[in-house]
Tab-separated table of N, CA and C in Angstrom:
chain	number	residue	atom	x	y	z
A	1	MET	N	-12.803	4.661	-1.160
A	1	MET	CA	-11.542	4.763	-1.441
A	1	MET	C	-11.281	5.538	-2.645
A	2	CYS	N	-11.582	6.808	-2.502
A	2	CYS	CA	-11.759	7.970	-2.995
A	2	CYS	C	-10.550	8.379	-3.762
A	3	PHE	N	-9.534	8.813	-2.543
A	3	PHE	CA	-8.134	9.171	-2.954
A	3	PHE	C	-7.361	7.878	-3.421
A	4	PRO	N	-6.511	7.974	-4.637
A	4	PRO	CA	-6.063	7.179	-5.442
A	4	PRO	C	-4.509	6.617	-4.622
A	5	PHE	N	-4.154	8.210	-3.567
A	5	PHE	CA	-2.713	7.674	-2.563
A	5	PHE	C	-3.557	7.979	-1.389
A	6	SER	N	-2.193	6.656	-0.307
A	6	SER	CA	-2.154	6.866	0.893
A	6	SER	C	-0.697	7.399	1.478
A	7	LEU	N	-0.978	7.535	2.186
A	7	LEU	CA	0.592	8.234	3.094
A	7	LEU	C	0.706	7.087	4.392
A	8	HIS	N	2.318	6.175	4.414
A	8	HIS	CA	2.255	5.225	5.285
A	8	HIS	C	3.584	5.146	5.943
A	9	VAL	N	3.722	5.091	7.583
A	9	VAL	CA	5.044	5.357	8.024
A	9	VAL	C	5.514	4.265	8.414
A	10	VAL	N	6.989	3.753	8.061
A	10	VAL	CA	7.298	2.293	8.373
A	10	VAL	C	7.761	1.974	9.573
A	11	SER	N	7.181	0.791	10.177
A	11	SER	CA	8.032	0.559	11.733
A	11	SER	C	8.293	-0.639	11.611
A	12	GLY	N	9.582	-1.398	12.217
A	12	GLY	CA	10.276	-2.558	11.983
A	12	GLY	C	11.330	-2.348	11.541
A	13	HIS	N	12.382	-3.435	11.271
A	13	HIS	CA	13.806	-3.484	10.240
A	13	HIS	C	13.337	-4.552	9.135
A	14	SER	N	12.146	-5.141	8.634
A	14	SER	CA	12.541	-6.486	8.183
A	14	SER	C	12.487	-5.780	6.446
A	15	MET	N	12.529	-4.145	6.230
A	15	MET	CA	12.711	-3.939	4.962
A	15	MET	C	14.111	-3.167	4.716
A	16	GLN	N	14.500	-3.330	5.882
A	16	GLN	CA	15.881	-2.779	5.160
A	16	GLN	C	16.592	-3.595	4.218
A	17	PRO	N	17.378	-3.026	3.367
A	17	PRO	CA	17.971	-1.728	3.497
A	17	PRO	C	17.094	-1.005	2.630
A	18	PHE	N	16.082	-1.034	1.915
A	18	PHE	CA	15.462	-0.659	0.873
A	18	PHE	C	14.208	0.418	1.709
A	19	LEU	N	13.954	-0.024	2.616
A	19	LEU	CA	13.204	0.605	3.334
A	19	LEU	C	13.691	1.050	5.197
A	20	ASN	N	13.617	2.279	5.882
A	20	ASN	CA	14.086	2.109	7.781
A	20	ASN	C	13.422	2.224	7.973
A	21	GLU	N	13.211	2.339	9.288
A	21	GLU	CA	11.938	2.547	10.496
A	21	GLU	C	11.636	3.961	10.653
A	22	GLY	N	11.084	4.732	10.370
A	22	GLY	CA	10.543	5.976	10.346
A	22	GLY	C	10.165	6.655	9.076
A	23	ASP	N	10.819	5.746	7.717
A	23	ASP	CA	10.492	6.256	6.598
A	23	ASP	C	8.732	6.043	6.269
A	24	ARG	N	8.554	6.727	5.518
A	24	ARG	CA	7.373	7.240	5.155
A	24	ARG	C	7.614	6.727	3.893
A	25	VAL	N	6.675	6.220	3.050
A	25	VAL	CA	5.928	5.895	1.763
A	25	VAL	C	4.704	6.722	0.869
A	26	VAL	N	4.657	6.507	-0.182
A	26	VAL	CA	3.443	6.592	-0.738
A	26	VAL	C	2.939	5.686	-1.594
A	27	VAL	N	1.785	5.271	-1.361
A	27	VAL	CA	1.451	4.021	-1.725
A	27	VAL	C	-0.024	3.953	-3.097
A	28	PHE	N	0.267	4.092	-3.864
A	28	PHE	CA	-0.538	4.193	-5.239
A	28	PHE	C	-1.952	2.938	-5.141
A	29	ARG	N	-3.025	3.662	-4.755
A	29	ARG	CA	-4.014	2.567	-3.982
A	29	ARG	C	-5.045	1.856	-5.395
A	30	TRP	N	-4.975	2.498	-6.560
A	30	TRP	CA	-5.539	2.293	-7.434
A	30	TRP	C	-4.524	1.350	-8.513
A	31	ALA	N	-3.348	1.311	-7.938
A	31	ALA	CA	-2.405	0.346	-8.686
A	31	ALA	C	-2.552	-1.293	-9.481
A	32	TYR	N	-3.666	-2.136	-8.909
A	32	TYR	CA	-3.757	-3.081	-8.985
A	32	TYR	C	-5.371	-3.313	-9.910
A	33	PHE	N	-6.090	-2.070	-9.728
A	33	PHE	CA	-7.559	-2.462	-10.649
A	33	PHE	C	-7.496	-2.874	-11.903
A	34	LEU	N	-6.625	-2.434	-12.863
A	34	LEU	CA	-6.178	-2.890	-14.377
A	34	LEU	C	-5.386	-3.748	-14.313
A	35	SER	N	-4.563	-4.030	-12.916
A	35	SER	CA	-3.282	-5.132	-13.336
A	35	SER	C	-2.821	-6.115	-12.534
A	36	GLN	N	-2.068	-6.499	-12.330
A	36	GLN	CA	-1.928	-7.925	-11.291
A	36	GLN	C	-0.459	-7.391	-10.731
A	37	PRO	N	-0.632	-8.015	-9.405
A	37	PRO	CA	0.886	-7.095	-8.469
A	37	PRO	C	2.135	-8.395	-9.301
A	38	LYS	N	3.066	-7.702	-9.417
A	38	LYS	CA	4.419	-8.191	-10.100
A	38	LYS	C	5.247	-8.562	-8.979
A	39	LYS	N	6.180	-9.900	-9.536
A	39	LYS	CA	7.152	-10.153	-8.650
A	39	LYS	C	8.312	-8.692	-8.237
A	40	GLY	N	8.782	-8.625	-7.340
A	40	GLY	CA	9.646	-7.457	-7.253
A	40	GLY	C	8.977	-6.183	-6.734
A	41	GLU	N	7.830	-5.754	-6.878
A	41	GLU	CA	7.402	-4.574	-6.192
A	41	GLU	C	7.120	-5.039	-4.839
A	42	VAL	N	6.935	-3.959	-3.742
A	42	VAL	CA	6.730	-3.677	-2.989
A	42	VAL	C	5.513	-2.798	-2.349
A	43	VAL	N	4.240	-3.785	-1.880
A	43	VAL	CA	3.232	-3.171	-1.371
A	43	VAL	C	2.769	-3.424	0.169
A	44	VAL	N	2.022	-2.747	0.366
A	44	VAL	CA	1.265	-2.538	1.556
A	44	VAL	C	-0.052	-3.304	1.869
A	45	PHE	N	0.059	-4.138	2.666
A	45	PHE	CA	-1.101	-5.129	2.619
A	45	PHE	C	-2.030	-4.966	4.486
A	46	HIS	N	-2.770	-5.276	4.621
A	46	HIS	CA	-3.712	-5.827	5.879
A	46	HIS	C	-3.286	-7.203	6.077
A	47	GLY	N	-2.765	-7.447	7.494
A	47	GLY	CA	-2.276	-8.426	7.350
A	47	GLY	C	-4.329	-9.450	8.540
A	48	SER	N	-3.908	-10.585	8.543
A	48	SER	CA	-4.631	-11.338	9.300
A	48	SER	C	-5.593	-10.928	10.825
A	49	GLU	N	-3.962	-10.303	11.339
A	49	GLU	CA	-4.511	-9.684	12.849
A	49	GLU	C	-4.546	-8.398	12.692
A	50	GLY	N	-4.794	-7.621	11.786
A	50	GLY	CA	-5.651	-6.699	11.328
A	50	GLY	C	-4.275	-4.970	11.175
A	51	LYS	N	-2.802	-5.528	11.646
A	51	LYS	CA	-2.066	-4.619	11.212
A	51	LYS	C	-1.574	-4.376	9.564
A	52	THR	N	-1.207	-3.602	9.090
A	52	THR	CA	-0.728	-3.300	7.921
A	52	THR	C	0.731	-3.625	7.984
A	53	TYR	N	1.492	-4.363	6.628
A	53	TYR	CA	2.577	-4.720	6.460
A	53	TYR	C	2.904	-3.807	5.110
A	54	VAL	N	4.354	-3.510	5.192
A	54	VAL	CA	4.830	-3.118	3.781
A	54	VAL	C	5.812	-4.546	3.516
A	55	LYS	N	5.944	-4.944	2.508
A	55	LYS	CA	6.491	-6.110	2.369
A	55	LYS	C	6.905	-6.099	0.392
A	56	ARG	N	7.862	-6.774	0.065
A	56	ARG	CA	7.867	-6.960	-1.535
A	56	ARG	C	7.576	-8.615	-1.464
A	57	ILE	N	7.276	-8.566	-2.939
A	57	ILE	CA	6.376	-9.752	-3.526
A	57	ILE	C	7.430	-10.329	-3.987
A	58	THR	N	7.319	-11.647	-3.232
A	58	THR	CA	9.032	-12.643	-4.296
A	58	THR	C	8.346	-13.644	-4.999
A	59	ALA	N	6.919	-13.828	-4.874
A	59	ALA	CA	6.306	-15.031	-5.858
A	59	ALA	C	5.086	-14.598	-6.257
A	60	VAL	N	4.320	-15.382	-7.440
A	60	VAL	CA	3.001	-14.815	-7.727
A	60	VAL	C	2.300	-16.589	-7.863
A	61	LYS	N	1.903	-16.788	-7.082
A	61	LYS	CA	0.946	-18.075	-7.125
A	61	LYS	C	-0.236	-17.999	-7.740
A	62	ALA	N	-0.954	-19.131	-7.634
A	62	ALA	CA	-2.843	-19.456	-8.651
A	62	ALA	C	-3.779	-18.602	-7.648
A	63	LYS	N	-4.372	-18.334	-8.058
A	63	LYS	CA	-5.563	-17.845	-7.351
A	63	LYS	C	-5.581	-16.153	-7.168
A	64	ASN	N	-4.771	-15.608	-7.725
A	64	ASN	CA	-4.483	-14.129	-6.801
A	64	ASN	C	-3.748	-14.320	-5.450
A	65	GLU	N	-3.052	-14.999	-5.485
A	65	GLU	CA	-2.097	-14.741	-4.093
A	65	GLU	C	-0.596	-14.572	-4.596
A	66	PHE	N	-0.344	-14.413	-2.925
A	66	PHE	CA	1.260	-13.744	-3.643
A	66	PHE	C	1.959	-13.636	-2.575
A	67	VAL	N	3.552	-14.273	-2.555
A	67	VAL	CA	4.257	-14.474	-1.450
A	67	VAL	C	4.892	-13.174	-1.150
A	68	VAL	N	5.105	-12.698	-0.157
A	68	VAL	CA	5.894	-11.642	0.067
A	68	VAL	C	6.448	-11.873	1.592
A	69	GLU	N	7.645	-10.882	1.421
A	69	GLU	CA	8.418	-11.185	2.906
A	69	GLU	C	9.441	-9.899	2.682
A	70	GLY	N	9.682	-9.733	3.500
A	70	GLY	CA	10.833	-8.205	3.788
A	70	GLY	C	12.235	-8.774	2.920
A	71	ASP	N	12.739	-7.631	3.081
A	71	ASP	CA	14.343	-7.514	2.548
A	71	ASP	C	15.226	-8.015	3.316
A	72	ASN	N	15.039	-7.766	4.610
A	72	ASN	CA	16.186	-7.836	5.763
A	72	ASN	C	15.922	-9.425	6.024
A	73	LYS	N	16.566	-10.454	5.095
A	73	LYS	CA	16.561	-12.067	4.986
A	73	LYS	C	16.972	-12.217	7.260
A	74	VAL	N	17.699	-10.993	7.911
A	74	VAL	CA	18.359	-11.663	9.626
A	74	VAL	C	16.893	-11.056	9.900
A	75	ASP	N	15.991	-10.279	9.936
A	75	ASP	CA	15.257	-9.654	10.480
A	75	ASP	C	13.709	-10.109	9.641
A	76	SER	N	13.689	-10.113	8.788
A	76	SER	CA	12.064	-10.759	8.134
A	76	SER	C	12.271	-12.143	7.993
A	77	LYS	N	12.237	-13.042	9.028
A	77	LYS	CA	11.735	-14.405	8.846
A	77	LYS	C	10.449	-14.841	8.618
A	78	ARG	N	9.604	-14.414	8.513
A	78	ARG	CA	7.944	-14.510	8.399
A	78	ARG	C	7.982	-14.599	6.740
A	79	VAL	N	7.479	-15.390	6.405
A	79	VAL	CA	6.939	-15.175	4.928
A	79	VAL	C	5.691	-15.933	4.748
A	80	CYS	N	5.124	-15.058	4.241
A	80	CYS	CA	3.216	-15.004	4.229
A	80	CYS	C	2.548	-14.807	2.891
A	81	LEU	N	1.662	-15.525	2.610
A	81	LEU	CA	0.731	-15.210	1.776
A	81	LEU	C	-0.288	-14.576	1.738
A	82	VAL	N	-0.522	-13.742	0.519
A	82	VAL	CA	-1.784	-12.461	0.631
A	82	VAL	C	-1.950	-12.449	-0.522
A	83	GLY	N	-3.240	-12.993	-0.127
A	83	GLY	CA	-4.474	-12.492	-1.470
A	83	GLY	C	-4.718	-10.879	-1.917
A	84	LYS	N	-4.571	-11.031	-2.860
A	84	LYS	CA	-5.043	-9.798	-4.122
A	84	LYS	C	-5.780	-8.853	-3.208
A	85	LYS	N	-6.963	-9.149	-2.420
A	85	LYS	CA	-7.723	-8.315	-2.009
A	85	LYS	C	-7.617	-7.696	-0.887
A	86	SER	N	-6.560	-8.174	-0.323
A	86	SER	CA	-5.758	-7.773	1.059
A	86	SER	C	-4.559	-6.902	0.623
A	87	ILE	N	-4.324	-6.841	-0.515
A	87	ILE	CA	-3.569	-5.616	-0.859
A	87	ILE	C	-4.328	-4.096	-0.900
A	88	ILE	N	-3.112	-2.947	-0.195
A	88	ILE	CA	-3.842	-1.642	0.062
A	88	ILE	C	-3.358	-0.656	-1.318
A	89	GLY	N	-2.324	-0.977	-1.363
A	89	GLY	CA	-1.577	-0.677	-3.184
A	89	GLY	C	0.026	-0.979	-3.153
A	90	LYS	N	0.299	0.004	-3.955
A	90	LYS	CA	1.825	-0.350	-4.613
A	90	LYS	C	2.413	0.928	-4.117
A	91	VAL	N	3.825	0.490	-3.407
A	91	VAL	CA	4.932	1.736	-2.762
A	91	VAL	C	5.544	2.264	-4.419
A	92	VAL	N	4.851	3.641	-4.433
A	92	VAL	CA	5.219	4.142	-5.324
A	92	VAL	C	6.291	5.595	-5.189
A	93	PHE	N	6.450	5.672	-3.868
A	93	PHE	CA	8.029	6.746	-3.641
A	93	PHE	C	8.078	6.742	-2.116
A	94	LYS	N	8.982	6.639	-1.556
A	94	LYS	CA	9.605	6.910	-0.075
A	94	LYS	C	10.526	7.777	0.138
A	95	TYR	N	10.376	8.603	0.920
A	95	TYR	CA	10.988	9.646	2.060
A	95	TYR	C	11.088	9.222	3.679
A	96	SER	N	12.012	10.024	3.823
A	96	SER	CA	12.572	10.047	5.426
A	96	SER	C	12.309	10.930	5.859
């Protein structure tokens, strides 16, 4: 992980209206080396089935676990718990 930033393309509608399908996001991969993820931040993470997701942190649990969910409450019915080790980084910039 020598590069501090990575680029990702949004797929799906679960983060609307903040992010739309096809939007691109810049992710700061080093964001959480010296700090903890916080409620309200948008992160990219590895899911259990090997896919990459972008979601907003809605709660912070003990043991470096975070509740994440999409902004679109109609399309994002899946709420999940993510460990800090699964987080790729924090979304710091978006563009279409």
